[in-house]
PDB file of C-alpha atoms in Angstrom:
ATOM      1  CA  ARG Q   1      -3.537   2.668  25.338  1.00 32.00           C
ATOM      2  CA  LYS Q   2      -1.585   1.089  22.546  1.00 32.00           C
ATOM      3  CA  ARG Q   3      -0.961   3.388  19.547  1.00 34.00           C
ATOM      4  CA  LEU Q   4       0.288   2.344  16.207  1.00 32.00           C
ATOM      5  CA  ALA Q   5       2.485   5.432  15.899  1.00 33.00           C
ATOM      6  CA  GLY Q   6       6.088   4.678  16.481  1.00 31.00           C
ATOM      7  CA  ARG Q   7       5.979   0.844  15.590  1.00 32.00           C
ATOM      8  CA  ALA Q   8       8.198  -0.467  12.861  1.00 32.00           C
ATOM      9  CA  GLY Q   9       6.477  -2.153  10.075  1.00 32.00           C
ATOM     10  CA  GLY Q  10       6.439  -3.130   6.301  1.00 30.00           C
ATOM     11  CA  LEU Q  11       4.169  -4.714   3.684  1.00 29.00           C
ATOM     12  CA  GLY Q  12       3.933  -8.247   2.329  1.00 34.00           C
ATOM     13  CA  PRO Q  13       2.683  -9.803  -0.931  1.00 37.00           C
ATOM     14  CA  GLN Q  14      -0.820  -8.585  -1.643  1.00 36.00           C
ATOM     15  CA  VAL Q  15      -2.159 -11.517  -3.759  1.00 36.00           C
ATOM     16  CA  SER Q  16      -5.792 -12.485  -3.557  1.00 31.00           C
ATOM     17  CA  GLU Q  17      -5.471 -14.583  -0.396  1.00 33.00           C
ATOM     18  CA  THR Q  18      -3.370 -12.293   1.673  1.00 36.00           C
ATOM     19  CA  VAL Q  19      -5.939 -10.161   3.341  1.00 34.00           C
ATOM     20  CA  THR Q  20      -9.435 -11.318   4.105  1.00 34.00           C
ATOM     21  CA  TYR Q  21     -12.208  -9.410   5.754  1.00 33.00           C
ATOM     22  CA  GLU Q  22     -15.387 -10.700   7.418  1.00 35.00           C
ATOM     23  CA  GLY Q  23     -18.444  -8.526   6.613  1.00 35.00           C
ATOM     24  CA  ASP Q  24     -22.368  -8.837   6.572  1.00 38.00           C
ATOM     25  CA  ARG Q  25     -22.108 -10.106   2.932  1.00 36.00           C
ATOM     26  CA  GLY Q  26     -19.606 -12.909   3.876  1.00 37.00           C
ATOM     27  CA  ARG Q  27     -15.936 -13.081   3.181  1.00 37.00           C
ATOM     28  CA  TYR Q  28     -14.781 -10.359   0.791  1.00 35.00           C
ATOM     29  CA  PRO Q  29     -11.853  -7.736   0.566  1.00 40.00           C
ATOM     30  CA  GLY Q  30     -12.236  -4.132   1.799  1.00 38.00           C
ATOM     31  CA  SER Q  31     -14.768  -4.210   4.748  1.00 39.00           C
ATOM     32  CA  GLY Q  32     -15.729  -5.402   8.162  1.00 44.00           C
ATOM     33  CA  LEU Q  33     -13.316  -7.087  10.370  1.00 44.00           C
ATOM     34  CA  TYR Q  34     -10.004  -8.485   9.170  1.00 46.00           C
ATOM     35  CA  GLU Q  35      -7.922 -11.428  10.440  1.00 54.00           C
ATOM     36  CA  ALA Q  36      -4.952 -11.099  12.736  1.00 64.00           C
ATOM     37  CA  GLU Q  37      -2.922  -8.769  10.542  1.00 76.00           C
ATOM     38  CA  LEU Q  38      -3.683  -6.169   7.853  1.00 87.00           C
ATOM     39  CA  ARG Q  39      -1.082  -4.806   5.403  1.00 89.00           C
ATOM     40  CA  LEU Q  40      -1.551  -1.493   3.906  1.00 92.00           C
ATOM     41  CA  PRO Q  41      -0.058   0.225   1.038  1.00 92.00           C
ATOM     42  CA  VAL Q  42       2.278   3.210   2.217  1.00 91.00           C
ATOM     43  CA  GLY Q  43       0.000   6.044   1.029  1.00 90.00           C
ATOM     44  CA  VAL Q  44      -2.903   4.467   2.745  1.00 92.00           C
ATOM     45  CA  ALA Q  45      -0.969   3.953   5.936  1.00 90.00           C
ATOM     46  CA  LEU Q  46       0.056   7.711   5.749  1.00 90.00           C
ATOM     47  CA  ALA Q  47      -3.363   8.764   5.386  1.00 90.00           C
ATOM     48  CA  TYR Q  48      -4.471   6.425   8.272  1.00 90.00           C
ATOM     49  CA  HIS Q  49      -1.723   7.826  10.544  1.00 88.00           C
ATOM     50  CA  LYS Q  50      -2.695  11.580   9.524  1.00 88.00           C
ATOM     51  CA  GLN Q  51      -6.208  10.850  10.636  1.00 87.00           C
ATOM     52  CA  VAL Q  52      -5.153   9.311  13.964  1.00 87.00           C
ATOM     53  CA  PHE Q  53      -3.034  12.425  14.627  1.00 86.00           C
ATOM     54  CA  GLU Q  54      -5.842  14.717  13.569  1.00 85.00           C
ATOM     55  CA  GLN Q  55      -8.101  13.074  16.255  1.00 85.00           C
ATOM     56  CA  GLU Q  56      -5.384  13.228  18.782  1.00 82.00           C
ATOM     57  CA  ALA Q  57      -5.152  17.144  18.152  1.00 84.00           C
ATOM     58  CA  LYS Q  58      -8.847  17.478  18.552  1.00 83.00           C
ATOM     59  CA  ASP Q  59      -8.702  15.577  21.876  1.00 81.00           C
ATOM     60  CA  CYS Q  60      -5.803  17.865  23.184  1.00 83.00           C
ATOM     61  CA  SER Q  61      -7.786  20.839  22.371  1.00 79.00           C
ATOM     62  CA  SER Q  62     -11.213  19.852  23.662  1.00 77.00           C
ATOM     63  CA  GLY Q  63     -12.537  20.004  27.309  1.00 68.00           C
ATOM     64  CA  ASP Q  64     -11.920  22.801  29.796  1.00 66.00           C
ATOM     65  CA  ILE Q  65      -8.127  22.530  29.554  1.00 67.00           C
ATOM     66  CA  PHE Q  66      -6.287  23.324  26.326  1.00 74.00           C
ATOM     67  CA  HIS Q  67      -3.108  20.952  26.203  1.00 78.00           C
ATOM     68  CA  PHE Q  68      -0.816  23.196  24.210  1.00 78.00           C
ATOM     69  CA  GLU Q  69       2.151  20.724  23.977  1.00 79.00           C
ATOM     70  CA  CYS Q  70       0.043  17.724  23.106  1.00 82.00           C
ATOM     71  CA  TYR Q  71      -1.975  19.886  20.514  1.00 81.00           C
ATOM     72  CA  THR Q  72       1.231  21.150  18.892  1.00 85.00           C
ATOM     73  CA  VAL Q  73       2.955  17.687  18.630  1.00 80.00           C
ATOM     74  CA  SER Q  74      -0.043  16.047  17.280  1.00 81.00           C
ATOM     75  CA  SER Q  75      -0.520  18.914  14.639  1.00 84.00           C
ATOM     76  CA  ARG Q  76       2.946  18.756  13.520  1.00 85.00           C
ATOM     77  CA  LYS Q  77       2.805  15.051  12.935  1.00 84.00           C
ATOM     78  CA  GLN Q  78      -0.414  15.332  11.119  1.00 83.00           C
ATOM     79  CA  LYS Q  79       1.089  17.856   8.798  1.00 86.00           C
ATOM     80  CA  SER Q  80       4.150  15.672   8.403  1.00 85.00           C
ATOM     81  CA  MET Q  81       2.094  12.648   7.491  1.00 86.00           C
ATOM     82  CA  ASP Q  82       0.222  14.782   4.815  1.00 85.00           C
ATOM     83  CA  ALA Q  83       3.561  16.180   3.324  1.00 86.00           C
ATOM     84  CA  LEU Q  84       5.024  12.775   3.113  1.00 83.00           C
ATOM     85  CA  ARG Q  85       1.983  11.440   1.401  1.00 84.00           C
ATOM     86  CA  ARG Q  86       1.936  14.243  -1.155  1.00 84.00           C
ATOM     87  CA  SER Q  87       5.630  13.855  -1.921  1.00 84.00           C
ATOM     88  CA  LEU Q  88       5.054   9.938  -2.091  1.00 82.00           C
ATOM     89  CA  PHE Q  89       2.354  10.377  -4.899  1.00 79.00           C
ATOM     90  CA  ARG Q  90       4.590  12.890  -6.773  1.00 77.00           C
ATOM     91  CA  ALA Q  91       7.311  10.241  -6.774  1.00 76.00           C
ATOM     92  CA  ILE Q  92       5.233   7.639  -7.845  1.00 73.00           C
ATOM     93  CA  LEU Q  93       3.116   9.276 -10.402  1.00 62.00           C
ATOM     94  CA  HIS Q  94       0.526   7.358 -12.114  1.00 45.00           C
ATOM     95  CA  VAL Q  95       1.751   4.011 -13.697  1.00 44.00           C
ATOM     96  CA  SER Q  96      -0.207   4.933 -16.903  1.00 42.00           C
ATOM     97  CA  ALA Q  97       1.740   8.118 -17.321  1.00 48.00           C
ATOM     98  CA  ASP Q  98       5.029   6.178 -17.302  1.00 49.00           C
ATOM     99  CA  ASN Q  99       3.974   4.081 -20.400  1.00 46.00           C
ATOM    100  CA  GLY Q 100       5.025   0.980 -18.813  1.00 45.00           C
ATOM    101  CA  ARG Q 101       8.760   2.262 -18.110  1.00 51.00           C
ATOM    102  CA  ARG Q 102      10.643   0.738 -15.324  1.00 57.00           C
ATOM    103  CA  LEU Q 103      11.092   2.893 -12.316  1.00 58.00           C
ATOM    104  CA  SER Q 104      14.822   3.514 -11.809  1.00 60.00           C
ATOM    105  CA  GLY Q 105      17.636   6.134 -11.074  1.00 64.00           C
ATOM    106  CA  LYS Q 106      16.724   9.434  -9.197  1.00 69.00           C
ATOM    107  CA  ARG Q 107      12.852   8.619  -8.888  1.00 68.00           C
ATOM    108  CA  LEU Q 108      13.698   5.181  -7.477  1.00 71.00           C
ATOM    109  CA  HIS Q 109      16.083   6.630  -5.029  1.00 76.00           C
ATOM    110  CA  LEU Q 110      13.545   9.359  -4.051  1.00 76.00           C
ATOM    111  CA  LEU Q 111      10.801   6.849  -3.477  1.00 77.00           C
ATOM    112  CA  GLN Q 112      12.884   4.801  -1.263  1.00 78.00           C
ATOM    113  CA  SER Q 113      14.047   7.752   0.706  1.00 83.00           C
ATOM    114  CA  LEU Q 114      10.422   8.699   1.240  1.00 82.00           C
ATOM    115  CA  VAL Q 115       9.445   5.192   2.458  1.00 84.00           C
ATOM    116  CA  THR Q 116      12.327   5.112   4.863  1.00 83.00           C
ATOM    117  CA  GLN Q 117      11.454   8.676   6.119  1.00 81.00           C
ATOM    118  CA  ALA Q 118       7.854   7.612   6.763  1.00 84.00           C
ATOM    119  CA  GLN Q 119       8.957   4.609   8.773  1.00 81.00           C
ATOM    120  CA  ARG Q 120      11.299   6.724  10.809  1.00 82.00           C
ATOM    121  CA  ASP Q 121       8.395   9.062  11.557  1.00 80.00           C
ATOM    122  CA  GLY Q 122       6.621   6.299  13.065  1.00 80.00           C
ATOM    123  CA  VAL Q 123       4.419   5.065  10.073  1.00 84.00           C
ATOM    124  CA  THR Q 124       3.295   1.217  10.513  1.00 84.00           C
ATOM    125  CA  THR Q 125       2.007  -0.493   7.584  1.00 87.00           C
ATOM    126  CA  GLU Q 126       1.165  -3.803   9.225  1.00 87.00           C
ATOM    127  CA  ILE Q 127      -1.618  -3.419  11.643  1.00 86.00           C
ATOM    128  CA  GLU Q 128      -2.552  -6.110  14.178  1.00 84.00           C
ATOM    129  CA  ARG Q 129      -5.967  -6.202  15.698  1.00 81.00           C
ATOM    130  CA  SER Q 130      -4.500  -6.115  19.228  1.00 81.00           C
ATOM    131  CA  ASP Q 131      -2.785  -2.864  18.503  1.00 80.00           C
ATOM    132  CA  LEU Q 132      -6.104  -0.932  17.925  1.00 84.00           C
ATOM    133  CA  ASP Q 133      -8.043   1.104  20.425  1.00 84.00           C
ATOM    134  CA  GLU Q 134     -11.322   2.919  20.007  1.00 85.00           C
ATOM    135  CA  GLU Q 135      -9.762   5.767  18.063  1.00 84.00           C
ATOM    136  CA  THR Q 136      -7.453   3.932  15.965  1.00 87.00           C
ATOM    137  CA  ALA Q 137      -9.966   1.371  15.096  1.00 88.00           C
ATOM    138  CA  GLY Q 138     -12.297   4.172  13.961  1.00 89.00           C
ATOM    139  CA  ALA Q 139      -9.722   5.741  12.002  1.00 89.00           C
ATOM    140  CA  LEU Q 140      -8.753   2.522  10.221  1.00 91.00           C
ATOM    141  CA  ARG Q 141     -12.326   1.538   9.531  1.00 91.00           C
ATOM    142  CA  LYS Q 142     -12.807   5.041   7.733  1.00 90.00           C
ATOM    143  CA  GLN Q 143      -9.852   4.166   5.487  1.00 91.00           C
ATOM    144  CA  LEU Q 144     -11.202   0.641   4.686  1.00 91.00           C
ATOM    145  CA  GLU Q 145     -14.691   2.120   3.824  1.00 92.00           C
ATOM    146  CA  ARG Q 146     -13.078   4.571   1.654  1.00 91.00           C
ATOM    147  CA  LEU Q 147     -11.166   1.884  -0.185  1.00 91.00           C
ATOM    148  CA  GLU Q 148     -14.163  -0.480  -0.369  1.00 91.00           C
ATOM    149  CA  GLU Q 149     -16.217   2.431  -1.969  1.00 91.00           C
ATOM    150  CA  GLY Q 150     -13.446   3.090  -4.417  1.00 90.00           C
ATOM    151  CA  ARG Q 151     -13.422  -0.767  -5.404  1.00 90.00           C
ATOM    152  CA  ASP Q 152     -17.171  -0.701  -5.706  1.00 90.00           C
ATOM    153  CA  ASN Q 153     -17.094   2.320  -8.054  1.00 90.00           C
ATOM    154  CA  ASP Q 154     -13.956   0.688 -10.049  1.00 90.00           C
ATOM    155  CA  THR Q 155     -11.860   3.743  -8.933  1.00 90.00           C
ATOM    156  CA  SER Q 156      -8.233   2.655  -8.830  1.00 90.00           C
ATOM    157  CA  PHE Q 157      -5.252   4.525  -7.212  1.00 91.00           C
ATOM    158  CA  THR Q 158      -1.455   4.327  -7.359  1.00 90.00           C
ATOM    159  CA  ASP Q 159       0.614   3.486  -4.299  1.00 91.00           C
ATOM    160  CA  VAL Q 160       3.603   1.381  -2.986  1.00 90.00           C
ATOM    161  CA  MET Q 161       3.760  -1.902  -1.047  1.00 89.00           C
ATOM    162  CA  LEU Q 162       6.778  -3.195   0.959  1.00 88.00           C
ATOM    163  CA  TYR Q 163       8.198  -6.421   1.759  1.00 88.00           C
ATOM    164  CA  PRO Q 164       7.154  -7.359   5.423  1.00 85.00           C
ATOM    165  CA  ARG Q 165       9.077  -5.226   8.113  1.00 83.00           C
ATOM    166  CA  THR Q 166      11.379  -3.706   5.708  1.00 84.00           C
ATOM    167  CA  SER Q 167      11.620  -0.525   3.628  1.00 82.00           C
ATOM    168  CA  LEU Q 168      12.168  -2.567   0.512  1.00 85.00           C
ATOM    169  CA  MET Q 169       9.774  -2.067  -2.234  1.00 85.00           C
ATOM    170  CA  LEU Q 170       7.493  -5.171  -3.216  1.00 90.00           C
ATOM    171  CA  TYR Q 171       5.306  -3.310  -5.758  1.00 92.00           C
ATOM    172  CA  ARG Q 172       4.766  -0.041  -7.145  1.00 89.00           C
ATOM    173  CA  GLY Q 173       1.555   0.451  -9.298  1.00 90.00           C
ATOM    174  CA  SER Q 174      -2.260   0.496  -9.552  1.00 92.00           C
ATOM    175  CA  PHE Q 175      -4.654  -0.805  -6.829  1.00 94.00           C
ATOM    176  CA  LEU Q 176      -8.283  -1.395  -6.677  1.00 93.00           C
ATOM    177  CA  GLY Q 177      -9.330  -1.640  -3.098  1.00 90.00           C
ATOM    178  CA  LEU Q 178      -6.365  -3.291  -1.279  1.00 90.00           C
ATOM    179  CA  LYS Q 179      -5.361  -5.406  -4.427  1.00 92.00           C
ATOM    180  CA  PHE Q 180      -2.840  -5.009  -7.237  1.00 94.00           C
ATOM    181  CA  ASP Q 181      -5.028  -4.186 -10.232  1.00 94.00           C
ATOM    182  CA  GLY Q 182      -4.125  -2.457 -13.498  1.00 93.00           C
ATOM    183  CA  ARG Q 183      -0.410  -1.769 -14.346  1.00 92.00           C
ATOM    184  CA  GLY Q 184       2.217  -2.246 -11.896  1.00 91.00           C
ATOM    185  CA  GLU Q 185       5.787  -3.565 -11.105  1.00 90.00           C
ATOM    186  CA  LEU Q 186       6.958  -6.157  -8.697  1.00 92.00           C
ATOM    187  CA  TYR Q 187      10.337  -6.169  -7.383  1.00 90.00           C
ATOM    188  CA  HIS Q 188      12.833  -8.806  -6.382  1.00 90.00           C
ATOM    189  CA  ARG Q 189      13.680  -8.463  -2.680  1.00 85.00           C
ATOM    190  CA  ARG Q 190      17.383  -8.060  -3.337  1.00 77.00           C
ATOM    191  CA  GLY Q 191      18.748  -5.167  -5.280  1.00 65.00           C
ATOM    192  CA  ASN Q 192      15.495  -3.607  -6.146  1.00 73.00           C
ATOM    193  CA  ALA Q 193      15.425  -5.289  -9.473  1.00 84.00           C
ATOM    194  CA  VAL Q 194      12.221  -5.547 -11.342  1.00 88.00           C
ATOM    195  CA  ALA Q 195      10.705  -9.125 -11.233  1.00 92.00           C
ATOM    196  CA  TYR Q 196       7.520  -8.392 -13.329  1.00 94.00           C
ATOM    197  CA  THR Q 197       6.215  -5.409 -14.975  1.00 92.00           C
ATOM    198  CA  GLY Q 198       2.768  -5.438 -16.733  1.00 93.00           C
ATOM    199  CA  GLU Q 199      -0.871  -5.936 -15.808  1.00 95.00           C
ATOM    200  CA  TRP Q 200      -2.581  -7.167 -12.788  1.00 96.00           C
ATOM    201  CA  GLU Q 201      -6.176  -8.184 -12.007  1.00 94.00           C
ATOM    202  CA  ALA Q 202      -7.548  -8.859  -8.476  1.00 92.00           C
ATOM    203  CA  GLY Q 203      -4.165  -9.196  -6.920  1.00 92.00           C
ATOM    204  CA  ARG Q 204      -2.641 -11.605  -9.555  1.00 93.00           C
ATOM    205  CA  ILE Q 205      -0.590 -11.296 -12.571  1.00 94.00           C
ATOM    206  CA  HIS Q 206      -3.240 -11.182 -15.455  1.00 95.00           C
ATOM    207  CA  GLY Q 207      -2.863  -9.946 -18.883  1.00 94.00           C
ATOM    208  CA  HIS Q 208       0.326  -8.856 -20.732  1.00 94.00           C
ATOM    209  CA  GLY Q 209       3.522  -8.561 -18.925  1.00 94.00           C
ATOM    210  CA  THR Q 210       7.251  -9.422 -18.663  1.00 94.00           C
ATOM    211  CA  LEU Q 211       8.978 -11.545 -16.066  1.00 93.00           C
ATOM    212  CA  TYR Q 212      12.611 -10.905 -15.052  1.00 92.00           C
ATOM    213  CA  SER Q 213      15.359 -12.715 -13.438  1.00 91.00           C
ATOM    214  CA  GLU Q 214      17.202 -10.814 -10.586  1.00 88.00           C
ATOM    215  CA  GLN Q 215      20.044 -10.273 -13.246  1.00 87.00           C
ATOM    216  CA  GLY Q 216      17.536  -8.451 -15.537  1.00 86.00           C
ATOM    217  CA  ASN Q 217      17.070 -11.222 -18.154  1.00 91.00           C
ATOM    218  CA  VAL Q 218      13.853 -11.645 -19.605  1.00 92.00           C
ATOM    219  CA  VAL Q 219      12.161 -14.972 -18.325  1.00 91.00           C
ATOM    220  CA  TRP Q 220       8.976 -14.617 -20.127  1.00 90.00           C
ATOM    221  CA  GLU Q 221       7.236 -11.975 -22.203  1.00 92.00           C
ATOM    222  CA  GLY Q 222       3.636 -12.394 -23.154  1.00 92.00           C
ATOM    223  CA  ARG Q 223       0.156 -13.095 -21.738  1.00 92.00           C
ATOM    224  CA  PHE Q 224      -0.685 -14.465 -18.196  1.00 94.00           C
ATOM    225  CA  HIS Q 225      -3.910 -15.867 -16.972  1.00 92.00           C
ATOM    226  CA  ARG Q 226      -4.286 -15.578 -13.268  1.00 88.00           C
ATOM    227  CA  GLY Q 227      -0.579 -15.786 -12.602  1.00 86.00           C
ATOM    228  CA  VAL Q 228       0.104 -18.377 -15.263  1.00 88.00           C
ATOM    229  CA  PRO Q 229       2.038 -17.882 -18.585  1.00 88.00           C
ATOM    230  CA  VAL Q 230      -0.219 -18.434 -21.555  1.00 88.00           C
ATOM    231  CA  LYS Q 231       1.638 -20.076 -24.498  1.00 81.00           C
ATOM    232  CA  PRO Q 232       0.701 -18.733 -27.964  1.00 75.00           C
ATOM    233  CA  TRP Q 233      -1.329 -21.179 -30.048  1.00 65.00           C
ATOM    234  CA  TRP Q 234       1.663 -21.735 -32.350  1.00 67.00           C
ATOM    235  CA  VAL Q 235       3.999 -22.899 -29.513  1.00 62.00           C
ATOM    236  CA  VAL Q 236       4.060 -26.705 -28.846  1.00 57.00           C
TER     237      VAL Q 236
END
């Protein structure tokens, strides 16, 4: 059977159109089946892998024969995923606690190191339908149901997204379901320079924020509406 563990992966832009699900209530994010590929925030991917290894450990210990080596390896991987996830969230902190400050220095280096370590441990954040078997599909569905429930209850969480098939950060900030929502930072692909810091809604830049060039120069500071800068009324 195919397993997601051990496959290299990354995360891509999580705008409104990036991930679409098919469910009983039509096309909407966060439930049902997904098209070809699904991209997960790093913390969500770690929770998913932890659940997969937890199920593997149960399988190894069930039945007439106890498979000690199988159980030990799966249990160790499960604990590793849990420890990485806790460390990741400690490194990220909540965006609101940062008071909008840009992430840099030791915290940025620590965050990147944790992401790299997760990938070395076999965490994949891009999941294709063809990679899933009965157990991994069940574990993924539970994670998606949890995200959908949080979205329906308007419960946000803080996490990190990566550029596709890399360990480079695309976004650090608040999510609602699988979309950027709340405060967050978008990063240029090269040099980890901040491209945007500010407010998001439903996967798009929306509200007050600041755009930066790769050199760190302010390109625009002010309000945005669904990704478009809004000129003040006194600007012609």
